mmCIF file of C-alpha atoms in Angstrom:
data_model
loop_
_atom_site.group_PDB
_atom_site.id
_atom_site.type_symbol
_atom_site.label_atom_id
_atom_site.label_comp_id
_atom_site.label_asym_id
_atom_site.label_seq_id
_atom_site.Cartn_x
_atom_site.Cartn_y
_atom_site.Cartn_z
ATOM 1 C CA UNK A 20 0.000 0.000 0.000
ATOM 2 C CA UNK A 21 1.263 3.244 -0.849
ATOM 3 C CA UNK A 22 1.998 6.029 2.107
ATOM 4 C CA UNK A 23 3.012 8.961 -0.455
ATOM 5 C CA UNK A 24 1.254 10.726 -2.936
ATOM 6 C CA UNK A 25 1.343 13.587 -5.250
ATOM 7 C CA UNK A 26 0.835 17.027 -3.220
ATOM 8 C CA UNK A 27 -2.895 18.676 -3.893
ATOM 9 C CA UNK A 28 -4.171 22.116 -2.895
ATOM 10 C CA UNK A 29 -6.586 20.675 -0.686
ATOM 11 C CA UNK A 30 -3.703 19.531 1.299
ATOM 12 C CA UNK A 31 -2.496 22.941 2.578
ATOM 13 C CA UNK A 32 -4.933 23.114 5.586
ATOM 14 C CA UNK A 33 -3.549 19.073 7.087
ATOM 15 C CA UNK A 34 -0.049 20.688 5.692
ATOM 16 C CA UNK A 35 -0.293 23.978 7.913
ATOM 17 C CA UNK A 36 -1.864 21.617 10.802
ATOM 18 C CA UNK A 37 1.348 19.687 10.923
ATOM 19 C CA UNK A 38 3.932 22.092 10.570
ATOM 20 C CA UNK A 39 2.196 23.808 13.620
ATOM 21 C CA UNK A 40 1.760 21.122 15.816
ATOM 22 C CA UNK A 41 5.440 20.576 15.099
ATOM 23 C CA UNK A 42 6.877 24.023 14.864
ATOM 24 C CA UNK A 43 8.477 23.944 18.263
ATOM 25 C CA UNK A 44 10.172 20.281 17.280
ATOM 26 C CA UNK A 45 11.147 20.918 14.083
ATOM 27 C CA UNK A 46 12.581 24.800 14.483
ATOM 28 C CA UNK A 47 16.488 23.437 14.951
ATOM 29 C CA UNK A 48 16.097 21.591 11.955
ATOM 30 C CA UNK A 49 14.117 24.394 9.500
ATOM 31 C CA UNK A 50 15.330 27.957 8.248
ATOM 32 C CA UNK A 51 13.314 30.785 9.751
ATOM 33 C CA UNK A 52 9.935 31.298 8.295
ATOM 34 C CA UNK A 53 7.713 33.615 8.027
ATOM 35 C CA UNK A 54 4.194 33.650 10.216
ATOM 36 C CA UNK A 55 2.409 32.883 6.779
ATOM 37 C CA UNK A 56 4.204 29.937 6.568
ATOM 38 C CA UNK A 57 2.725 27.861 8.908
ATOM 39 C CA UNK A 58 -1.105 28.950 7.616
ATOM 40 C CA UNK A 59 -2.982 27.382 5.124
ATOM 41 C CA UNK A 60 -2.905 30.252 3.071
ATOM 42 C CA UNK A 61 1.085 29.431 2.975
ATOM 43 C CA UNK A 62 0.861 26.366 2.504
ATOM 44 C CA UNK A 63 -1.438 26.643 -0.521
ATOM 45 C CA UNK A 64 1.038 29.163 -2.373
ATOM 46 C CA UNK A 65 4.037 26.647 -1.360
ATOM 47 C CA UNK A 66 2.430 23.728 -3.107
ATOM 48 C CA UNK A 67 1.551 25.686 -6.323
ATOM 49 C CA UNK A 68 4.825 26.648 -6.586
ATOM 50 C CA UNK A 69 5.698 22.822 -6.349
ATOM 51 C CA UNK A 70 3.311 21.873 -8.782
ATOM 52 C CA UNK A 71 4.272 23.957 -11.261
ATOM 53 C CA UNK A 72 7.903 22.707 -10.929
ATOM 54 C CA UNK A 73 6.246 19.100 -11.020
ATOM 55 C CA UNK A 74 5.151 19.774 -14.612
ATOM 56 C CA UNK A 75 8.132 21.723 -15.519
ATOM 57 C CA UNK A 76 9.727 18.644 -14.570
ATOM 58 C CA UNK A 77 12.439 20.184 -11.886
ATOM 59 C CA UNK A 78 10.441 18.934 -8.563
ATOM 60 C CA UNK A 79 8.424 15.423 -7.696
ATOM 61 C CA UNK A 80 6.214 16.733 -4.404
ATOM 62 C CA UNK A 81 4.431 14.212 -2.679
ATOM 63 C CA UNK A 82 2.528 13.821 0.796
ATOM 64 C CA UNK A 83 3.346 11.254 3.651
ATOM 65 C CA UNK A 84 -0.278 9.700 4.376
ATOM 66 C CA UNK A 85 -0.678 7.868 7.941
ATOM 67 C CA UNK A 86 -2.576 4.423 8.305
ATOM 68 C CA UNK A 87 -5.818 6.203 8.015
ATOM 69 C CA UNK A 88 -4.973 8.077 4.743
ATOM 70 C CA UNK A 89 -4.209 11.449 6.986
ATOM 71 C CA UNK A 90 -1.616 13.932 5.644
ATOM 72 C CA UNK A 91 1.421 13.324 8.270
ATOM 73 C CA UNK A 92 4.263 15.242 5.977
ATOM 74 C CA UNK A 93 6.235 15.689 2.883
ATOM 75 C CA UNK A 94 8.878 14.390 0.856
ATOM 76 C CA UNK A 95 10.050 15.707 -1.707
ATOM 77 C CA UNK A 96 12.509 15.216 -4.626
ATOM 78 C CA UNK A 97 13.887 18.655 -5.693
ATOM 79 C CA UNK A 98 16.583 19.731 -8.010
ATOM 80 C CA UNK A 99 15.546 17.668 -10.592
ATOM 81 C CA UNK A 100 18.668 17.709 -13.188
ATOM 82 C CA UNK A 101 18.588 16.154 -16.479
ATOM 83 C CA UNK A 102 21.257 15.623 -18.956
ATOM 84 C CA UNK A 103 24.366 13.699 -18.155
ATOM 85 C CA UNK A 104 23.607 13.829 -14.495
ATOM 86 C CA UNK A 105 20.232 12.554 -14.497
ATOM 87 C CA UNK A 106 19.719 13.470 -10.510
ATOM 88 C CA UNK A 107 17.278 14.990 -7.742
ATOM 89 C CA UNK A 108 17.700 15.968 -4.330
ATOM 90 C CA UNK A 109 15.728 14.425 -1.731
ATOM 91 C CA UNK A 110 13.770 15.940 1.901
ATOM 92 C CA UNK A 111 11.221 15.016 3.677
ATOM 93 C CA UNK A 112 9.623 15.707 7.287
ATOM 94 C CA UNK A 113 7.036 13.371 9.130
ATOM 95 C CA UNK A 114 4.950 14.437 12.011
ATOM 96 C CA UNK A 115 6.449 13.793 15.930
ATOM 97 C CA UNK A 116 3.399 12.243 16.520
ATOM 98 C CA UNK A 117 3.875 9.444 13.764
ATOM 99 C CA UNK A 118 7.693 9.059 14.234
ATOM 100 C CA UNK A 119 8.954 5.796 14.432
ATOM 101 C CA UNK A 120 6.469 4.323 13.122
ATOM 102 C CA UNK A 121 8.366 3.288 9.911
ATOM 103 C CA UNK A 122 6.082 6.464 7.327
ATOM 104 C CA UNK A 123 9.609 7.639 7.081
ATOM 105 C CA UNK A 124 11.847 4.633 5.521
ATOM 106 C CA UNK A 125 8.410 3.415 3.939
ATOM 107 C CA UNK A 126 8.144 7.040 2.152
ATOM 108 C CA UNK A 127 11.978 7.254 1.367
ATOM 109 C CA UNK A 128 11.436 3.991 0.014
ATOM 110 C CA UNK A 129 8.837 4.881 -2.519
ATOM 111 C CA UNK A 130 10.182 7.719 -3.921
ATOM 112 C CA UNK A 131 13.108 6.138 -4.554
ATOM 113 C CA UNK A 132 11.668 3.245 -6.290
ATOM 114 C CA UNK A 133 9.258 6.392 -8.123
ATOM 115 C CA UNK A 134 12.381 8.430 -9.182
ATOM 116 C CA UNK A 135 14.549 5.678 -10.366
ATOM 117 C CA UNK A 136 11.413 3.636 -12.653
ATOM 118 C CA UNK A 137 9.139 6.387 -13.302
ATOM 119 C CA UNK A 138 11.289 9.426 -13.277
ATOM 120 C CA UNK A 139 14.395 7.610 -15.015
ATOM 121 C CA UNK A 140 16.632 8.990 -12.819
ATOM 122 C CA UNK A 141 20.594 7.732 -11.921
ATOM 123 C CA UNK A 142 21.439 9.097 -8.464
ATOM 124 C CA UNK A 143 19.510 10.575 -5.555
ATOM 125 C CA UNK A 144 20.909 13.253 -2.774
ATOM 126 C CA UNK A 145 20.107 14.026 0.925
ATOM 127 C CA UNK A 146 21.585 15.735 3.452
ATOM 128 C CA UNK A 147 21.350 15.419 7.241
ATOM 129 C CA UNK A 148 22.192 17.556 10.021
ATOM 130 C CA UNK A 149 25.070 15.898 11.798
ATOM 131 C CA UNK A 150 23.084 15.314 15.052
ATOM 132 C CA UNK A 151 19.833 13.768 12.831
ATOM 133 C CA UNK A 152 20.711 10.320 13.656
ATOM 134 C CA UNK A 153 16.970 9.169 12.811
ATOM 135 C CA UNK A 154 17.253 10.672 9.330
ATOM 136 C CA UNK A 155 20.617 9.006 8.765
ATOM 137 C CA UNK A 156 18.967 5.880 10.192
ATOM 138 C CA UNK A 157 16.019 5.998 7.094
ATOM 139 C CA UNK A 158 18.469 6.930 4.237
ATOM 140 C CA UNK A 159 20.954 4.088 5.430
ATOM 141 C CA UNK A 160 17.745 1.393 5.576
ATOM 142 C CA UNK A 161 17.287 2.537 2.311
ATOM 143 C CA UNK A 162 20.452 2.001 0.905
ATOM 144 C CA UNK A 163 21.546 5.651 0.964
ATOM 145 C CA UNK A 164 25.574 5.688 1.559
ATOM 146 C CA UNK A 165 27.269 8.445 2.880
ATOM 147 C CA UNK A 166 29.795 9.950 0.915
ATOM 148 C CA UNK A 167 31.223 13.206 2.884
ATOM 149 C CA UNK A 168 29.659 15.980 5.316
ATOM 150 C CA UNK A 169 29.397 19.635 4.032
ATOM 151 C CA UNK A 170 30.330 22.666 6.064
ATOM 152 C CA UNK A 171 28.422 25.599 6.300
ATOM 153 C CA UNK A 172 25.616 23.364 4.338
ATOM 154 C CA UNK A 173 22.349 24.959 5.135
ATOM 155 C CA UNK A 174 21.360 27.812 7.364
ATOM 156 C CA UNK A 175 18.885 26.630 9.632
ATOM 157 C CA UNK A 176 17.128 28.366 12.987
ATOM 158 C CA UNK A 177 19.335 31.309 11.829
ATOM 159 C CA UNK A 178 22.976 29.869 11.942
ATOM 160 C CA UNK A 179 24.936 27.331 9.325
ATOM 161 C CA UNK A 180 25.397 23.999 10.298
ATOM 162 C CA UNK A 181 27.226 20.982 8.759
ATOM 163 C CA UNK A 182 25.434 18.516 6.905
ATOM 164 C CA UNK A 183 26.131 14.570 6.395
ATOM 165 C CA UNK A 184 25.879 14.117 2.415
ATOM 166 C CA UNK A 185 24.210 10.551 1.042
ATOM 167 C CA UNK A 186 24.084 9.468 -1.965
ATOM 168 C CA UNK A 187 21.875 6.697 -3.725
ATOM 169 C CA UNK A 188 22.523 5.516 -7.001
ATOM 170 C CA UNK A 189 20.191 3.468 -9.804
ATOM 171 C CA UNK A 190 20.775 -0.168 -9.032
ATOM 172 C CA UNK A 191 22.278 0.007 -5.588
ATOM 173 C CA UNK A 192 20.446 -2.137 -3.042
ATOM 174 C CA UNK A 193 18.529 -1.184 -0.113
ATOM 175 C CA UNK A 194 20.450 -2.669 2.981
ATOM 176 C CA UNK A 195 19.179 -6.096 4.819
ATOM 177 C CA UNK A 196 16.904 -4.384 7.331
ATOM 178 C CA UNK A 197 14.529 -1.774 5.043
#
């Protein structure tokens, strides 16, 4: 059964609902945002703009749905890059509340299948904090490797921090326990 699907409109207001429930948890790990971010009225503008990148072929958006078909996060495969490189970037947040629960690697899991079948794609990024061991947990089940950390990576609750880079690549296996 699938747990992601392609992001809608009428998935701003669950969207908005999620990223406030979780503002507080998720601030260390998020750039500062604006107030309208975390309304439906942001969200809504947020997921046009990754819709029209979804046809324009640069972005594959997609929601995290819970056992009961709730919207519980994103994931998303950004950066799209076609040409020699053939590559997308990948992120993806899950509500506290449905943490280890296994929406995560399960998500991670079909996107990956999604971007390497559907989306023809040969390699597949992420990026962790350096303290986001339950991140680095997900990629690794899903036969992410890591391949180098990044200084200065993103800027995040207003200060740069480094970043653990994975890598995925068309063909490699997930690892024993995904």
């Amino acid at each position: 059964m699938a747990v992601t699907r392609l992001v809608a409109t009428t998935d701003a207001e669950p969207l908005a609902d999620v990223l406030r429930r979780n503002r507080e948890a998720m601030a260390e790990l998020e750039p500062n945002r604006p107030e309208v971010y975390f309304s439906a009225k942001g969200q809504r503008a947020i997921i046009q703009d990754a819709l029209r990148r979804y046809e324009d072929g640069v972005s594959f958006p997609r929601v995290i749905l819970g056992p009961d078909d709730s919207v519980v996060g994103r994931i998303n495969l950004n950066e799209i890059v076609r040409g020699p490189s053939l590559k997308g970037a990948l992120g993806y947040y899950v509500d506290e509340a449905e943490q280890g629960r296994g929406l995560a690697t399960t998500a991670v899991a079909e996107v990956v299948n999604l971007a390497f079948v559907r989306l023809g794609l040969h390699r597949i990024e992420a990026a962790t904090r350096l303290d986001n061991t339950s991140s680095q947990r997900v990629l690794e089940k899903n036969g992410f490797t890591r391949f180098g950390v990044a200084r200065d990576y993103l800027r995040l609750a207003g200060r740069w921090h480094d970043h653990v880079l994975y890598e995925r690549i068309a063909g490699d296996s997930p690892s024993v326990d995904a």
